[in-house]
Short mmCIF file of C-alpha atoms and ligand atoms in Angstrom, two decimals:
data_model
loop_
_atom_site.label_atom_id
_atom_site.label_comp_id
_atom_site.label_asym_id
_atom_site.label_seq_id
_atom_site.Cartn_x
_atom_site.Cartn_y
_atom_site.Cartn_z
CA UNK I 198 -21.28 13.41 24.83
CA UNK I 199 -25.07 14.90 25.15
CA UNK I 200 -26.78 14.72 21.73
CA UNK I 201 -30.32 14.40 20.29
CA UNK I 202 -31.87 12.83 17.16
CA UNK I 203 -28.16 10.77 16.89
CA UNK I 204 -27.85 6.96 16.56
CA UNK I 205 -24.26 6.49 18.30
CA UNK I 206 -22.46 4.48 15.41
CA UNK I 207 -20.43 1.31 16.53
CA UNK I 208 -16.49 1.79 16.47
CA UNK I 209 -14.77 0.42 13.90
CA UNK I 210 -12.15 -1.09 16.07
CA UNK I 211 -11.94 -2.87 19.43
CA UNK I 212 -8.75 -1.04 19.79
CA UNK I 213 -10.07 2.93 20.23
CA UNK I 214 -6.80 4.14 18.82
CA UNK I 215 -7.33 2.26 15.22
CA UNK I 216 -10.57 2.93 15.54
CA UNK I 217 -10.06 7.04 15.23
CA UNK I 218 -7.40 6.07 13.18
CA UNK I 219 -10.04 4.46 10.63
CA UNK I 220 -12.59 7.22 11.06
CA UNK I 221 -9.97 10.21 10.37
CA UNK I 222 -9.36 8.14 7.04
CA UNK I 223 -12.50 7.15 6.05
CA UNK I 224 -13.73 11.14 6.84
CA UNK I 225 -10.74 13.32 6.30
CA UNK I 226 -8.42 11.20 3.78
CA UNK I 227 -5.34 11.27 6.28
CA UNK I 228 -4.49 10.36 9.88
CA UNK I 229 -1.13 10.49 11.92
CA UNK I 230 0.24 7.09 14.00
CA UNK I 231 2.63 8.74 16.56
CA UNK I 232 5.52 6.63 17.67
CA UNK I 233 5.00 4.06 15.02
CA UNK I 234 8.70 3.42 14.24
CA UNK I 235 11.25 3.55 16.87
CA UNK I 236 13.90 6.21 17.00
CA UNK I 237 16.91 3.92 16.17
CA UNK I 238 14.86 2.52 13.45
CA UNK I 239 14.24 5.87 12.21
CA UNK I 240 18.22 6.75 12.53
CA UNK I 241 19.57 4.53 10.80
CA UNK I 242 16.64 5.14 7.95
CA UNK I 243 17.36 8.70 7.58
CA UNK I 244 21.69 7.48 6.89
CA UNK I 245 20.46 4.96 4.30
CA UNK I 246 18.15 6.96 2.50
CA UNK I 247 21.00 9.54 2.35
CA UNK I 248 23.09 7.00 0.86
CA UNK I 249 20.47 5.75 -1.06
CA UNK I 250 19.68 8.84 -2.73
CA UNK I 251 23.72 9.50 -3.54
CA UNK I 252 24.03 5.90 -5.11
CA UNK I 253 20.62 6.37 -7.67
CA UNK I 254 21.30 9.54 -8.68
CA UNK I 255 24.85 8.45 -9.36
CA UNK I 256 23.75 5.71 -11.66
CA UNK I 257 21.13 7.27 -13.29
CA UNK I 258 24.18 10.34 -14.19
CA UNK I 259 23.88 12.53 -11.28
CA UNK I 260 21.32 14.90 -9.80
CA UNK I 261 20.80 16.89 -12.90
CA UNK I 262 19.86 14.41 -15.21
CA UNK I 263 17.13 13.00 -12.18
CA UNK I 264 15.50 16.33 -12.53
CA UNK I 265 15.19 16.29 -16.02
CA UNK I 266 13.14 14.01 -15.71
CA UNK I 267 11.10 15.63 -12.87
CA UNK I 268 12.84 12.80 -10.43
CA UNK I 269 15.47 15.13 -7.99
CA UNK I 270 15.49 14.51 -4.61
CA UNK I 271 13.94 11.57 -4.44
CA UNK I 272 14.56 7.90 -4.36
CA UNK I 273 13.11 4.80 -5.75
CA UNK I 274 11.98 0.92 -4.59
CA UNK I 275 14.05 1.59 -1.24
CA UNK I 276 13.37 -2.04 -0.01
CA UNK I 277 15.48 -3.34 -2.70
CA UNK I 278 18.43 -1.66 -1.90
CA UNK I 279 18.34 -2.21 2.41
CA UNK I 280 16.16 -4.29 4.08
CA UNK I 281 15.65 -1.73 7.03
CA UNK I 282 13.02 -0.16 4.70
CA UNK I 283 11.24 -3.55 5.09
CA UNK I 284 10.63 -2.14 9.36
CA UNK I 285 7.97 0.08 7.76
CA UNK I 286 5.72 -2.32 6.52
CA UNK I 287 6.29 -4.22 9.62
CA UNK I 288 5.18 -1.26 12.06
CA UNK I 289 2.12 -2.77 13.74
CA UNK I 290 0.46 0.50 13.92
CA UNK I 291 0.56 0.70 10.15
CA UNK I 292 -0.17 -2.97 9.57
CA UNK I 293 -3.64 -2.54 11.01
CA UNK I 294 -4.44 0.19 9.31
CA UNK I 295 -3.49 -0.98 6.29
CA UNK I 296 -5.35 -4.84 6.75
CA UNK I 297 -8.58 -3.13 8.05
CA UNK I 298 -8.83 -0.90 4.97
CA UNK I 299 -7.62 -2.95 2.48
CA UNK I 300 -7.78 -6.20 3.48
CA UNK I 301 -4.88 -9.15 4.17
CA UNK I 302 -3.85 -9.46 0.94
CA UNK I 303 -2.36 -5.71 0.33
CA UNK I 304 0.60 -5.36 -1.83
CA UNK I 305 3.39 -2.61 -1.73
CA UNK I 306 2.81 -0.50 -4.87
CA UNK I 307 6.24 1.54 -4.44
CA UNK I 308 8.11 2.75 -1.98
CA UNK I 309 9.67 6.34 -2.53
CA UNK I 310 12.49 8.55 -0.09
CA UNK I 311 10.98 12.15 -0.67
CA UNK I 312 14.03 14.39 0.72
CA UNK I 313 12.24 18.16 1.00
CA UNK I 314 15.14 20.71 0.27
CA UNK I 315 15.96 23.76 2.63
CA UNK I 316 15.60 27.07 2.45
CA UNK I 317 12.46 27.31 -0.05
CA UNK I 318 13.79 25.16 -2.42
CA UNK I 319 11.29 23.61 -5.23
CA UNK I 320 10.27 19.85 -5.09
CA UNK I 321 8.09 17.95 -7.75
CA UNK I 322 6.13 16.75 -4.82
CA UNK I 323 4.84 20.60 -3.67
CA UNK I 324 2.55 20.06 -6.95
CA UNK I 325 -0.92 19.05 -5.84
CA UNK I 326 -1.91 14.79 -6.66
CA UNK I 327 -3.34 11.85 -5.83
CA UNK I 328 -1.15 9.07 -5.30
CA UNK I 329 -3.14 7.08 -7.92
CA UNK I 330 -2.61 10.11 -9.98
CA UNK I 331 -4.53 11.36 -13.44
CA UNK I 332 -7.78 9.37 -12.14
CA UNK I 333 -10.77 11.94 -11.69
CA UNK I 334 -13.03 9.71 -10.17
CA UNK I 335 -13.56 8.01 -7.05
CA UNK I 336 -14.71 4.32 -5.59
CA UNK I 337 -17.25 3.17 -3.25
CA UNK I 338 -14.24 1.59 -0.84
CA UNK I 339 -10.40 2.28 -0.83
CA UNK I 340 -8.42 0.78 -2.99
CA UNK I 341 -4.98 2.26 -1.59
CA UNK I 342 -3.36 3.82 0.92
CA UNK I 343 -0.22 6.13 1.24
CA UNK I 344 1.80 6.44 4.40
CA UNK I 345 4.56 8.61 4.90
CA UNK I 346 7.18 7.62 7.67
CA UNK I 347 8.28 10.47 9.45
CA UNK I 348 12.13 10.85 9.15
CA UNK I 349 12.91 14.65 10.19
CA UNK I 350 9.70 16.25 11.82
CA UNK I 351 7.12 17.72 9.92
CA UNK I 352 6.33 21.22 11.81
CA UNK I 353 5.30 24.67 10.44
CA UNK I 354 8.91 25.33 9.35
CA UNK I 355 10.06 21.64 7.57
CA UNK I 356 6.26 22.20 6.08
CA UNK I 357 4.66 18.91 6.63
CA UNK I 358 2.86 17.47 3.72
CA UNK I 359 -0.69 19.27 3.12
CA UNK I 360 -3.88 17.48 2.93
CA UNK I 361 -7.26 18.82 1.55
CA UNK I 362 -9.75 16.72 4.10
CA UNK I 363 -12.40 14.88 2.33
CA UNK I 364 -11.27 15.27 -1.30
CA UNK I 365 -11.14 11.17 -1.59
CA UNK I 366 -14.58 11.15 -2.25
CA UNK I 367 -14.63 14.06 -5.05
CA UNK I 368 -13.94 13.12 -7.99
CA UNK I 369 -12.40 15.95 -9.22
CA UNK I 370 -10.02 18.91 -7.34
CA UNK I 371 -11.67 21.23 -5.31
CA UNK I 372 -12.08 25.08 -6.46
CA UNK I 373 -8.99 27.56 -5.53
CA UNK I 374 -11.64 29.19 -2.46
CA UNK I 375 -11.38 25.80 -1.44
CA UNK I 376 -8.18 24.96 -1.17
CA UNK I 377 -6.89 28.47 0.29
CA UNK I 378 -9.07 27.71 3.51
CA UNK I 379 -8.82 23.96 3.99
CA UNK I 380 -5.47 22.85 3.03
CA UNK I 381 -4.13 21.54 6.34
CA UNK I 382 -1.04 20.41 7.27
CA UNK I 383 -0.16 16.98 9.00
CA UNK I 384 2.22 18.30 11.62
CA UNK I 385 3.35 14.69 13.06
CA UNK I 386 7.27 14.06 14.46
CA UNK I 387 10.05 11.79 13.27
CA UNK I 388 9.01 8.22 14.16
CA UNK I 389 5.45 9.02 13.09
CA UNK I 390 3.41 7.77 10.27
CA UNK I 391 1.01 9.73 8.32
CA UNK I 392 -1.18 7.57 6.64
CA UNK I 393 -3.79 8.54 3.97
CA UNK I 394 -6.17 7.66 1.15
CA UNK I 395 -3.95 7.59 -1.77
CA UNK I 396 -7.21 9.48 -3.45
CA UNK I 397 -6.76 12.65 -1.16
CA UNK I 398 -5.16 15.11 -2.76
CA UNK I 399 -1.93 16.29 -1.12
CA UNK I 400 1.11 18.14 -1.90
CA UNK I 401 4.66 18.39 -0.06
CA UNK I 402 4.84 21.88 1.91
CA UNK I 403 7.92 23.86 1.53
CA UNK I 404 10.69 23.58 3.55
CA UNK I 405 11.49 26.89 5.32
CA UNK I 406 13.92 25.17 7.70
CA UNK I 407 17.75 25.03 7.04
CA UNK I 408 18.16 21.22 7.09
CA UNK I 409 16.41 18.73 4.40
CA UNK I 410 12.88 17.24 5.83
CA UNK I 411 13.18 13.57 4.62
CA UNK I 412 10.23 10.89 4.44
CA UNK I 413 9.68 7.47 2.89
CA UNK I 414 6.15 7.03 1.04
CA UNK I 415 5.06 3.54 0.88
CA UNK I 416 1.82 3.21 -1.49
CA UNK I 417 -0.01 -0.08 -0.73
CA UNK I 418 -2.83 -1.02 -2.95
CA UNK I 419 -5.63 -4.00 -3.34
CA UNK I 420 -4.41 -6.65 -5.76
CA UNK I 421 -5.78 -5.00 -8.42
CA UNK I 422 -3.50 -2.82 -9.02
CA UNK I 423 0.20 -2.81 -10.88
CA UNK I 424 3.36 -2.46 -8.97
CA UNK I 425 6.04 0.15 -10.00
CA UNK I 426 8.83 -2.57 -9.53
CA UNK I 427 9.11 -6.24 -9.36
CA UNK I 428 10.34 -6.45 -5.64
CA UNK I 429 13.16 -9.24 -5.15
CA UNK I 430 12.31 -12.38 -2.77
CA UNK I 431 14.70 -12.45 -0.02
CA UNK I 432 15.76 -15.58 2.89
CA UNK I 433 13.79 -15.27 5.71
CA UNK I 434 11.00 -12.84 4.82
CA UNK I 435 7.68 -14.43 6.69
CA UNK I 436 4.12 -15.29 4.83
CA UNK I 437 2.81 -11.61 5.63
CA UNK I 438 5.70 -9.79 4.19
CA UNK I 439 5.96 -12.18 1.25
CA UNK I 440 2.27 -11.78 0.12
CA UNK I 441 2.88 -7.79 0.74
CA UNK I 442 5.70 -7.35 -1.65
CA UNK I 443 3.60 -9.53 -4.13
CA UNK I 444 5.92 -12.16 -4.49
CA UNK I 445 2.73 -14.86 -4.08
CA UNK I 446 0.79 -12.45 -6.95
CA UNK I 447 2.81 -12.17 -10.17
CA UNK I 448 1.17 -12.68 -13.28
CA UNK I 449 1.46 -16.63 -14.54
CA UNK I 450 3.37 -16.94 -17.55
CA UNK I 451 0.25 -19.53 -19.18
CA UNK I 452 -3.67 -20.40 -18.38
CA UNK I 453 -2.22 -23.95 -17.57
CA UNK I 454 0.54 -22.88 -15.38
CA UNK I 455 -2.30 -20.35 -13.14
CA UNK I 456 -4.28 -23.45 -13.00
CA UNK I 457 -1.31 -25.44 -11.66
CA UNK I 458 -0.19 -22.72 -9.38
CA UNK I 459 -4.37 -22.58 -8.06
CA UNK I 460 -4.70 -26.60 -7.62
CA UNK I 461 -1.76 -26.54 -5.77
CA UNK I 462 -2.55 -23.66 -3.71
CA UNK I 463 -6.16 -25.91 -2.95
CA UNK I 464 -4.55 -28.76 -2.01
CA UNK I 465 -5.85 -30.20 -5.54
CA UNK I 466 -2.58 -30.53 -7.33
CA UNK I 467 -3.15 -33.38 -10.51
CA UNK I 468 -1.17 -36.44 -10.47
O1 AKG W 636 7.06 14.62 1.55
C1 AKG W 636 6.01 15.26 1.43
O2 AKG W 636 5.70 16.19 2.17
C2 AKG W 636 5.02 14.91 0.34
C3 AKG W 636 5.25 13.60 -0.32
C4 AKG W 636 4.22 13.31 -1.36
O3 AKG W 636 3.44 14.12 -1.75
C5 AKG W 636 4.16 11.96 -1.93
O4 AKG W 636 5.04 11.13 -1.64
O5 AKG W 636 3.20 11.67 -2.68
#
């Protein structure tokens, strides 16, 4: 590349791939990891979101009362109902990203099924947010990440989800000029990830298509930050996944009983 008057930055990554994967974040707000999940993975996803969806909405009284409550068409804390949902946050594409911007010790905020209806069809998600929403401000580092496995392929028609590049680190949305030029769509196919600075405003496109365009969001957040549900510990789930679904992080019930818990982790546990 000939330039002049440029100091060539260093990469952010050995691994050239995560490293444009970390600049498009840090710059834009969003990047896409093609072929992060395989395509049986992403099969049998799409069936048990479907089912998923069915068996909330049926306990909660049925599609109608979800979207009084501005909640249709989409499902809740999929993890806890089928452990396939866990293959996300196992996706080594993702899991880099996710320790190099927020560090090892990550947590899953939530994990929401967004199914996009057909045929122009309204969705609370077309409404422009953050995924930290109602915060009009912004921090020196991220402090969360969103990242949208691609079940059904986001293209012009299915609409993708839109992105306004850089407006992470703006504290407040951009004018309507603004937005009319530079919303861009992530076009990325099914078994893709789109990841993105939960801070970045976004909205879901509209679905032009004929078929639903179905996704799973899985917010991950520093420590700092409260989880939507208390995820359940499970047989067999290794140190990594434990620590991401927070089961090593909830609150102590007592002053003594954190002390306890922080001895212990040191090795310094009182006779
Ligand atoms: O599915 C989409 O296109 C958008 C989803 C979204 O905006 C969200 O989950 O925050």
């Amino acid at each position: 590349m000939k330039s002049y008057g440029i100091t060539p930055p260093a990469p952010l990554a050995a691994d050239p791939a995560l490293a444009l994967a970390l600049e498009e974040l840090s710059r834009l707000g969003f990047t896409v990891l093609r072929d992060a999940l395989p395509p049986a993975t992403v099969a049998a996803m799409r069936d048990a979101l479907d089912r998923v969806l069915a068996d909330q909405a049926a306990r909660f009284g049925g599609e109608e009362a979800l979207a009084a409550i501005g909640d249709a068409g989409q499902a809740r804390a999929l993890l806890e109902e089928d452990d396939i949902f866990l293959e996300i946050l196992r996706a080594p594409a993702l899991m880099a990203v996710v320790e190099a911007v927020l560090g090892p010790a990550a947590l899953v905020m939530q994990q929401n099924g967004i199914v996009m209806p057909p045929d122009a069809a309204e969705h609370h998600q077309q409404n422009w947010h953050r995924d930290l929403p109602y915060q009009s401000w912004v921090s020196t580092k991220p402090i969360a990440l969103g990242a949208l496995a691609v079940l059904d392929d986001f293209d012009a028609t299915s609409g993708s989800t839109l992105f306004l590049p850089g407006s992470h680190l703006h504290a407040d949305f951009p004018s309507q000029a603004f937005v009319d030029r530079w919303a861009i769509p992530a076009h990325a196919p099914a078994g893709a990830i789109v990841v993105f600075d939960a801070m970045c405003f976004h909205r879901g496109g509209v679905n032009r298509g004929t078929r639903p365009r179905r996704a799973i969001n899985t917010l991950h957040g520093i420590p700092l930050l409260a989880q939507q549900v208390a995820f359940r510990d499970r047989p067999g789930l290794d140190p990594t996944l434990r620590r991401r679904l927070g089961l090593d992080y909830q609150p102590a019930p007592s002053a003594d009983a954190w002390r306890a818990q922080r001895a212990a982790r040191l090795g310094k546990a009182r006779r």
